[in-house]
Coordinates of N, CA and C and ligand atoms in Angstrom, one line a residue:
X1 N 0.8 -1.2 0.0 CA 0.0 0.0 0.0 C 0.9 1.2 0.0
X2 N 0.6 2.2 -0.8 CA 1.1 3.3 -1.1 C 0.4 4.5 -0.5
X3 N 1.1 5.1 -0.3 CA 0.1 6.9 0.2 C 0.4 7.9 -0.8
X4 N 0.1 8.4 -1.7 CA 0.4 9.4 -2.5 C -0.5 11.0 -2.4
X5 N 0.2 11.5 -2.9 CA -1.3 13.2 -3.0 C -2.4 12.9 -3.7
X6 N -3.8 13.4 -3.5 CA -4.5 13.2 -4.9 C -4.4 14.3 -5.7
X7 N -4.7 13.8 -6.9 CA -5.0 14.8 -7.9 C -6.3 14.7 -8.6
X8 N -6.5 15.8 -9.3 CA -8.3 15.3 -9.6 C -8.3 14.4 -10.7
X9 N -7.3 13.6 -11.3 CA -7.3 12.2 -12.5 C -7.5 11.5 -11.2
X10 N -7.5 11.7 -10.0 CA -8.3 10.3 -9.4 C -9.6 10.3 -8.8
X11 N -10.3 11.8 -9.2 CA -11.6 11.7 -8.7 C -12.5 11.0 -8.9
X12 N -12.5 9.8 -10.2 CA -13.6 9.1 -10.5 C -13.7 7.8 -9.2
X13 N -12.2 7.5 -9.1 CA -11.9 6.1 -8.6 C -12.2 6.9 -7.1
X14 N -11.9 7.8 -6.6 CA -12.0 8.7 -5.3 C -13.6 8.6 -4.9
X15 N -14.5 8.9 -6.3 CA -15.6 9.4 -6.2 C -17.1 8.1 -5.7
X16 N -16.3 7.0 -6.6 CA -16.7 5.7 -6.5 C -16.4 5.1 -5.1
X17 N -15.5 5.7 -4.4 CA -14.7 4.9 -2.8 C -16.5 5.7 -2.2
X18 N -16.2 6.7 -2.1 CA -17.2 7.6 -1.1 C -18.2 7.2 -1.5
X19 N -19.0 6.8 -2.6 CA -20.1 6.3 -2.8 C -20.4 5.2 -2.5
X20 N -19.7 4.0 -2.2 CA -19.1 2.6 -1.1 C -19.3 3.1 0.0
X21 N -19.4 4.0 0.8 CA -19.2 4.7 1.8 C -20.8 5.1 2.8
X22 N -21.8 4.2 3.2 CA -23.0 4.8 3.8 C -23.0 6.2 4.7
X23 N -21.7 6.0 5.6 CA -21.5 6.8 6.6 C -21.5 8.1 5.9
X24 N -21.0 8.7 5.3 CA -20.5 9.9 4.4 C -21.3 10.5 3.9
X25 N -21.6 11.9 3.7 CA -22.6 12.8 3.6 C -22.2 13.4 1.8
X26 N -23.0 13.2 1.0 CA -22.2 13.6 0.1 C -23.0 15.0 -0.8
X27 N -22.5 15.5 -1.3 CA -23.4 16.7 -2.5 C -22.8 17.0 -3.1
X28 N -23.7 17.1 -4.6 CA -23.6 17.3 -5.7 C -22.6 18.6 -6.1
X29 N -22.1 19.6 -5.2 CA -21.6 20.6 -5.8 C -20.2 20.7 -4.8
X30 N -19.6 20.3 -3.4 CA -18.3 20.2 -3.0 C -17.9 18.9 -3.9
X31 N -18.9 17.7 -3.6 CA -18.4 16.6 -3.9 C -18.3 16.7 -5.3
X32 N -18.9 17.3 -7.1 CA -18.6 16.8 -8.0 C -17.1 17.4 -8.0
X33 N -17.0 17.0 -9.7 CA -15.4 17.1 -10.3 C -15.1 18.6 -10.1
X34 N -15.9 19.6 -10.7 CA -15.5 21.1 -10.3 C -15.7 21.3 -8.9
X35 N -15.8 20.7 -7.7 CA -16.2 21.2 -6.0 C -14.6 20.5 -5.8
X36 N -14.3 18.9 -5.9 CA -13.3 18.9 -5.3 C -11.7 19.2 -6.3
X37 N -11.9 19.9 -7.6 CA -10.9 20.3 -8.2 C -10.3 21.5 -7.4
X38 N -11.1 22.3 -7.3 CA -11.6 24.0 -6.1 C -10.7 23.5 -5.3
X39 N -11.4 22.5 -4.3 CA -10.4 22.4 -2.8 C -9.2 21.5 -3.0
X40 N -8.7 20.7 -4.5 CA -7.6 20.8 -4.2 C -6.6 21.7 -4.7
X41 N -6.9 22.3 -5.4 CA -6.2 23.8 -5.9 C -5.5 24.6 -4.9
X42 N -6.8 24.1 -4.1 CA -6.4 25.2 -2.5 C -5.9 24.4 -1.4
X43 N -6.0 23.3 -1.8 CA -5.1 22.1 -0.6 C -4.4 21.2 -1.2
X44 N -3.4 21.7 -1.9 CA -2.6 20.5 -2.9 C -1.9 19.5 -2.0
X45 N -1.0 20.0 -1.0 CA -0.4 19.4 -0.4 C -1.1 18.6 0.9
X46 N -2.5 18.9 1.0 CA -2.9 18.4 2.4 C -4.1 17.2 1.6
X47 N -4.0 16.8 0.8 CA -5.0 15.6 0.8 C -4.4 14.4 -0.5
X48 N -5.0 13.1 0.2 CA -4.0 11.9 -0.4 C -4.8 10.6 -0.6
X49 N -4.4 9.9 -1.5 CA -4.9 8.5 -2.3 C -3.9 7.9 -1.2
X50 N -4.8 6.6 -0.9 CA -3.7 5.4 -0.4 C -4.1 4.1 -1.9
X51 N -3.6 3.6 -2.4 CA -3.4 2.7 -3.3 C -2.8 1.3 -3.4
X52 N -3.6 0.6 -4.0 CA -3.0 -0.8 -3.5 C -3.1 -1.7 -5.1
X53 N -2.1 -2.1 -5.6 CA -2.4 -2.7 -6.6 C -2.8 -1.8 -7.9
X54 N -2.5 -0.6 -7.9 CA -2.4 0.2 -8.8 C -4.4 0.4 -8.3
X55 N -4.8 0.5 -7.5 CA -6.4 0.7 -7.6 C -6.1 1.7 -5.8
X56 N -7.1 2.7 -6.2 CA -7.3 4.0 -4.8 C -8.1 2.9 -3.8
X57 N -7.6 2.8 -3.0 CA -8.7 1.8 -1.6 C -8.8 2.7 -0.6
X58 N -8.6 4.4 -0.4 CA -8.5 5.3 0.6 C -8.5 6.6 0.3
X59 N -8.8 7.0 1.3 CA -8.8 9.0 0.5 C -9.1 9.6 1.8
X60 N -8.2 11.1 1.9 CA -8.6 11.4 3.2 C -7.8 13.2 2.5
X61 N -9.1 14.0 2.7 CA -8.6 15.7 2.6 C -8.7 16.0 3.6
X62 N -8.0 17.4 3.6 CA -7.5 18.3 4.7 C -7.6 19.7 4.2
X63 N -8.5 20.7 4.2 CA -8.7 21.6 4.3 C -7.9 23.1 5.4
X64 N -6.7 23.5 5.0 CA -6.5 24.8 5.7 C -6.4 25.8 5.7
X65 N -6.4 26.5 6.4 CA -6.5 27.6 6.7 C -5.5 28.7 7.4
X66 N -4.1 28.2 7.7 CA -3.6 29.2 7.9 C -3.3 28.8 9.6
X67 N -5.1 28.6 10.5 CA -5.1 28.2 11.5 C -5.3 26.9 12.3
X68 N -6.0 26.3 11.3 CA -6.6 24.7 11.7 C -6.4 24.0 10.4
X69 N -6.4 22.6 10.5 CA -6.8 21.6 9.4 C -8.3 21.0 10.0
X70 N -8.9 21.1 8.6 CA -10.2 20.5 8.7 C -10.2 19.1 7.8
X71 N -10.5 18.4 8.7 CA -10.4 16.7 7.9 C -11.6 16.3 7.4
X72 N -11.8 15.7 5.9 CA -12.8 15.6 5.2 C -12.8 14.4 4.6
X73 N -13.7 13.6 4.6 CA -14.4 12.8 3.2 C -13.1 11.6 3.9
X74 N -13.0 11.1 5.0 CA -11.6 10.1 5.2 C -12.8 8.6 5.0
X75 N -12.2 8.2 3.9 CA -13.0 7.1 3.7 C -11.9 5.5 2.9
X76 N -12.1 4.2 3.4 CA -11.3 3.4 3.1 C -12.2 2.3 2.4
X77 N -12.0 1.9 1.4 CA -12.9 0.7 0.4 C -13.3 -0.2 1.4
X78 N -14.2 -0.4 2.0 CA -14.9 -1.5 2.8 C -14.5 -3.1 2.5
X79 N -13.7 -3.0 1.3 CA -13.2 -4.4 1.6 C -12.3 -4.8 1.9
X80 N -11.4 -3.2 2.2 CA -10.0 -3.2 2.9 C -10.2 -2.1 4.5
X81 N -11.0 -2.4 5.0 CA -10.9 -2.0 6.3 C -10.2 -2.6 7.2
X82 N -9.4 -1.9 8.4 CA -9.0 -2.9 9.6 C -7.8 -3.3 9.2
X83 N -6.8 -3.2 8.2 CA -5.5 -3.2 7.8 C -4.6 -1.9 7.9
X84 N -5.2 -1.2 8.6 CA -4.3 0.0 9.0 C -4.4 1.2 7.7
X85 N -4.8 1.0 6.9 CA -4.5 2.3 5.7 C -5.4 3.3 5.9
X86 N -6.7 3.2 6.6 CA -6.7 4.5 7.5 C -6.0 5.4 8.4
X87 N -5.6 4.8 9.1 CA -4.3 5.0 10.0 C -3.2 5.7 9.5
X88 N -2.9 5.1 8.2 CA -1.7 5.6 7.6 C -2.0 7.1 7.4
X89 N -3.3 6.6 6.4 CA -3.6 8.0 6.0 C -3.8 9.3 7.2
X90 N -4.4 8.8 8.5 CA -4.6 9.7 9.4 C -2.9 10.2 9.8
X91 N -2.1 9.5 9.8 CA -1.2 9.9 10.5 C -0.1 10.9 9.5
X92 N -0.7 10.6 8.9 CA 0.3 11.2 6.8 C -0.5 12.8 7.7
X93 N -1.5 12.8 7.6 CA -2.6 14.2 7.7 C -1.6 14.4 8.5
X94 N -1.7 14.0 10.0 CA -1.7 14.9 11.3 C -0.3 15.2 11.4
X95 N 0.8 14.0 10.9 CA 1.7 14.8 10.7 C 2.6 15.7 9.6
X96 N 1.7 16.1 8.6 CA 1.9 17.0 7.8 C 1.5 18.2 8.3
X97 N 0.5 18.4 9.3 CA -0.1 19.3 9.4 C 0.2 20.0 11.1
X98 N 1.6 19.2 11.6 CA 2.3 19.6 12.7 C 3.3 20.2 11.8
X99 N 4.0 19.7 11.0 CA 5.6 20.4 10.0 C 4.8 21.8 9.5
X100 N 3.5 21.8 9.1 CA 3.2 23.2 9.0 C 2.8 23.9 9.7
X101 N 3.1 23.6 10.9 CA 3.2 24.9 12.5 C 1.8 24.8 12.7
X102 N 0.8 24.1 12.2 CA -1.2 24.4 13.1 C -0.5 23.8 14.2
X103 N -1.7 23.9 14.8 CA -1.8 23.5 16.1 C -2.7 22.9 16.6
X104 N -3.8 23.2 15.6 CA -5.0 21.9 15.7 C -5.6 22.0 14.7
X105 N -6.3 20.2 14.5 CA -7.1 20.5 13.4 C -8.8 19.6 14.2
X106 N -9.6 19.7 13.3 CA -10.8 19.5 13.9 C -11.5 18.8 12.7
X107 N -12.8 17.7 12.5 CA -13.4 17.1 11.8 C -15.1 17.4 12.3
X108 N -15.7 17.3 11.4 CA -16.9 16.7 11.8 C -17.7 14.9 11.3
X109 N -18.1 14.7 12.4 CA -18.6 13.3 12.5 C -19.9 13.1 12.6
X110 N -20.9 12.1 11.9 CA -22.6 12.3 11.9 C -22.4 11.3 13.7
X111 N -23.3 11.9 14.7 CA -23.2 11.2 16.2 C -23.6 10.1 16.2
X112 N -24.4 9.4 15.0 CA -24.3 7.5 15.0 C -23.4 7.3 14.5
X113 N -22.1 7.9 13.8 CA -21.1 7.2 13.3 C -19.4 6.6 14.1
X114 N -20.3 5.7 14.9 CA -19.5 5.4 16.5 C -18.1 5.1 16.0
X115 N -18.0 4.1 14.8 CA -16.9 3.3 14.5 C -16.1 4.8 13.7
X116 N -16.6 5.4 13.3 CA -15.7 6.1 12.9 C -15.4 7.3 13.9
X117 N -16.5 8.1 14.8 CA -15.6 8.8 15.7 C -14.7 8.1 16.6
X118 N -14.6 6.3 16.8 CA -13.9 6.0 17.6 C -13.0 6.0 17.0
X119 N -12.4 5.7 15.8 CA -11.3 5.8 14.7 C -10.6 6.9 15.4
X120 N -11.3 8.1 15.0 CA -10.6 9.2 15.5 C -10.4 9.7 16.8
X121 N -10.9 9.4 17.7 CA -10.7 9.2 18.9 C -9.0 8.3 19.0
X122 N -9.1 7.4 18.6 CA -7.8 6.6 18.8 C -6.6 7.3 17.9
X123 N -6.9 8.6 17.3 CA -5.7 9.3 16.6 C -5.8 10.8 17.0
X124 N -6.0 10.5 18.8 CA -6.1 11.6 19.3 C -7.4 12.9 19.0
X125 N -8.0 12.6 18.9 CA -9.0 13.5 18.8 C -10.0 13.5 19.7
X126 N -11.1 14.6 20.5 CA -11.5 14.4 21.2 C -12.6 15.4 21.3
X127 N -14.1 14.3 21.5 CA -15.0 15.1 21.6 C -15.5 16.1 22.1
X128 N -15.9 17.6 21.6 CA -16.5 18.8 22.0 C -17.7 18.7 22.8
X129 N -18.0 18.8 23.6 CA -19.6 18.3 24.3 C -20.1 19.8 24.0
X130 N -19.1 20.5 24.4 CA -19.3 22.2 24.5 C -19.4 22.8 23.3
X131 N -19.5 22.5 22.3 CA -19.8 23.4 21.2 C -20.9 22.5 20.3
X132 N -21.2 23.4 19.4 CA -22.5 23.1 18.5 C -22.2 23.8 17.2
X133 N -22.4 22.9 16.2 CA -21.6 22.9 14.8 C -23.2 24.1 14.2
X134 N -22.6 24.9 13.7 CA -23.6 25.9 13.2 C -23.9 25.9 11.6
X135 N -24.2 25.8 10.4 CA -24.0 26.1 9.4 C -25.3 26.9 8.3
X136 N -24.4 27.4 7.5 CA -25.9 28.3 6.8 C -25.3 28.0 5.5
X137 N -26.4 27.2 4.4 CA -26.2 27.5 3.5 C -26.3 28.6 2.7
X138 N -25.5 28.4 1.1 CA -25.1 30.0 0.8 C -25.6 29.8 -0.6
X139 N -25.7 28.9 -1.6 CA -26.4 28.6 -2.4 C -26.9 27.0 -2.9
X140 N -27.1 27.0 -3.9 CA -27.8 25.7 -4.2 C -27.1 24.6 -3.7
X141 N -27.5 23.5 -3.2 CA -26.8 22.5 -2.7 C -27.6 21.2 -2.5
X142 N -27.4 19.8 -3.2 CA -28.2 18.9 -3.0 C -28.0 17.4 -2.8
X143 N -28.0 17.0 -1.4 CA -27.4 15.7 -0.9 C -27.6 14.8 -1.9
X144 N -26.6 13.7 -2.2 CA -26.8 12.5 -3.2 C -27.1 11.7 -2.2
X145 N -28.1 11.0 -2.6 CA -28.0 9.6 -1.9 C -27.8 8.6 -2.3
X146 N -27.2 7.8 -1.2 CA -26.2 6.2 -1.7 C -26.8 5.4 -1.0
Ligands
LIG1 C1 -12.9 5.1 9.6 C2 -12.2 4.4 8.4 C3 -11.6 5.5 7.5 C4 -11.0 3.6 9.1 O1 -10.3 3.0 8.0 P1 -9.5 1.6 8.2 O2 -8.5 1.4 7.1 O3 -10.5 0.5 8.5 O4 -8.7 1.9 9.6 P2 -7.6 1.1 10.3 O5 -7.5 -0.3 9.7 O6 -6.4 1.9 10.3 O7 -8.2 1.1 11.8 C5 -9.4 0.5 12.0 C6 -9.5 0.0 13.5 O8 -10.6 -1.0 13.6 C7 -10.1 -2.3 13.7 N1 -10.8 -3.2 12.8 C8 -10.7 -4.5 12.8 N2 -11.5 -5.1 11.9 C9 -12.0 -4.1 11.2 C10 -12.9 -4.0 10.1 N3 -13.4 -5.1 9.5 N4 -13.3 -2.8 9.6 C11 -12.8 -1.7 10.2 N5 -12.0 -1.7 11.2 C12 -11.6 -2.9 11.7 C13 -8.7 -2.2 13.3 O9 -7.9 -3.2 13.9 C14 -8.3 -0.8 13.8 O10 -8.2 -0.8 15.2 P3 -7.0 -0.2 16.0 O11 -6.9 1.3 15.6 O12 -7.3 -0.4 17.4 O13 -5.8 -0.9 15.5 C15 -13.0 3.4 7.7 O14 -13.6 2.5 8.6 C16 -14.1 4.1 6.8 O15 -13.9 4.4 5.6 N6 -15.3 4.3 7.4 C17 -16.4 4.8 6.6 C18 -16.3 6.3 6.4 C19 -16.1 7.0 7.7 O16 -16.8 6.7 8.7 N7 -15.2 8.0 7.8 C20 -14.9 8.8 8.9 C21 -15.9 9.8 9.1 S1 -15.7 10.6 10.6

């Protein structure tokens, strides 16, 4: 298994992982080919393919800002779970994102998604009780469902 950057020639095989993916929230306008071309433009260095046999089995973005990394879309092919290449990929993020001086980065998780906040829990992350995720949409936006 390999870790590489992504680039958007692997959004189809990227696109296909996340849609294998129940847990994952997905929409038509971050998630198509012009949404996540945008954020990697703007996050070249912080998001990565893990690969196995010349085929993507993993994908994990990171979104910054200057002051936080925000972790996104960390998703591994269901038929390769539990062999660590989540892991890899978590640890590729958190320590790329120490060499660039943040200081923290933060995710959001759907609160039935136990196996995956415990994932992240076990890569140091740790639940907010005290805050409440706020958002406003700003224009058209429309969940796919899988
Ligand atoms: C969360 C996720 C990325 C983890 O990827 P992964 O490659 O399975 O992760 P790892 O193999 O590194 O670690 C999984 C842990 O579960 C254990 N495990 C054992 N069997 C497993 C299985 N069949 N499936 C998943 N995990 C299993 C592993 O041993 C490991 O435990 P450890 O950390 O104590 O060693 C993956 O499960 C996934 O894609 N989930 C769906 C999307 C999602 O929920 N993303 C996170 C949103 S917050």
């Amino acid at each position: 298994m390999t870790i590489r950057r992504f680039t958007i020639d692997d959004y189809d095989a990227v696109f296909e992982l996340w849609m294998a993916c129940p847990e994952m929230e997905l929409n038509d306008t971050d998630d198509s080919r012009e949404g996540v071309a945008r954020f990697l433009a703007r996050n070249p260095d912080t998001a990565w393919v893990a690969q196995e046999d010349g085929r993507v089995v993993g994908v994990l973005m990171v979104g910054t800002d200057g002051r936080r990394g925000y972790v996104y879309h960390a998703g591994v092919d269901p038929a390769c779970r539990g062999k660590g290449i989540g892991s890899a990929l978590a640890d590729t993020a958190l320590d790329t994102l120490r060499e660039m001086g943040l200081s923290k980065a933060g995710l959001l998780a759907f609160a039935d998604n136990r196996p995956g906040i415990e994932f992240w829990e076990r890569h140091g992350f740790v639940r907010r009780e005290d805050l409440s995720y706020l958002s406003c949409v700003l224009g058209r936006i429309q969940r796919i469902e899988h």
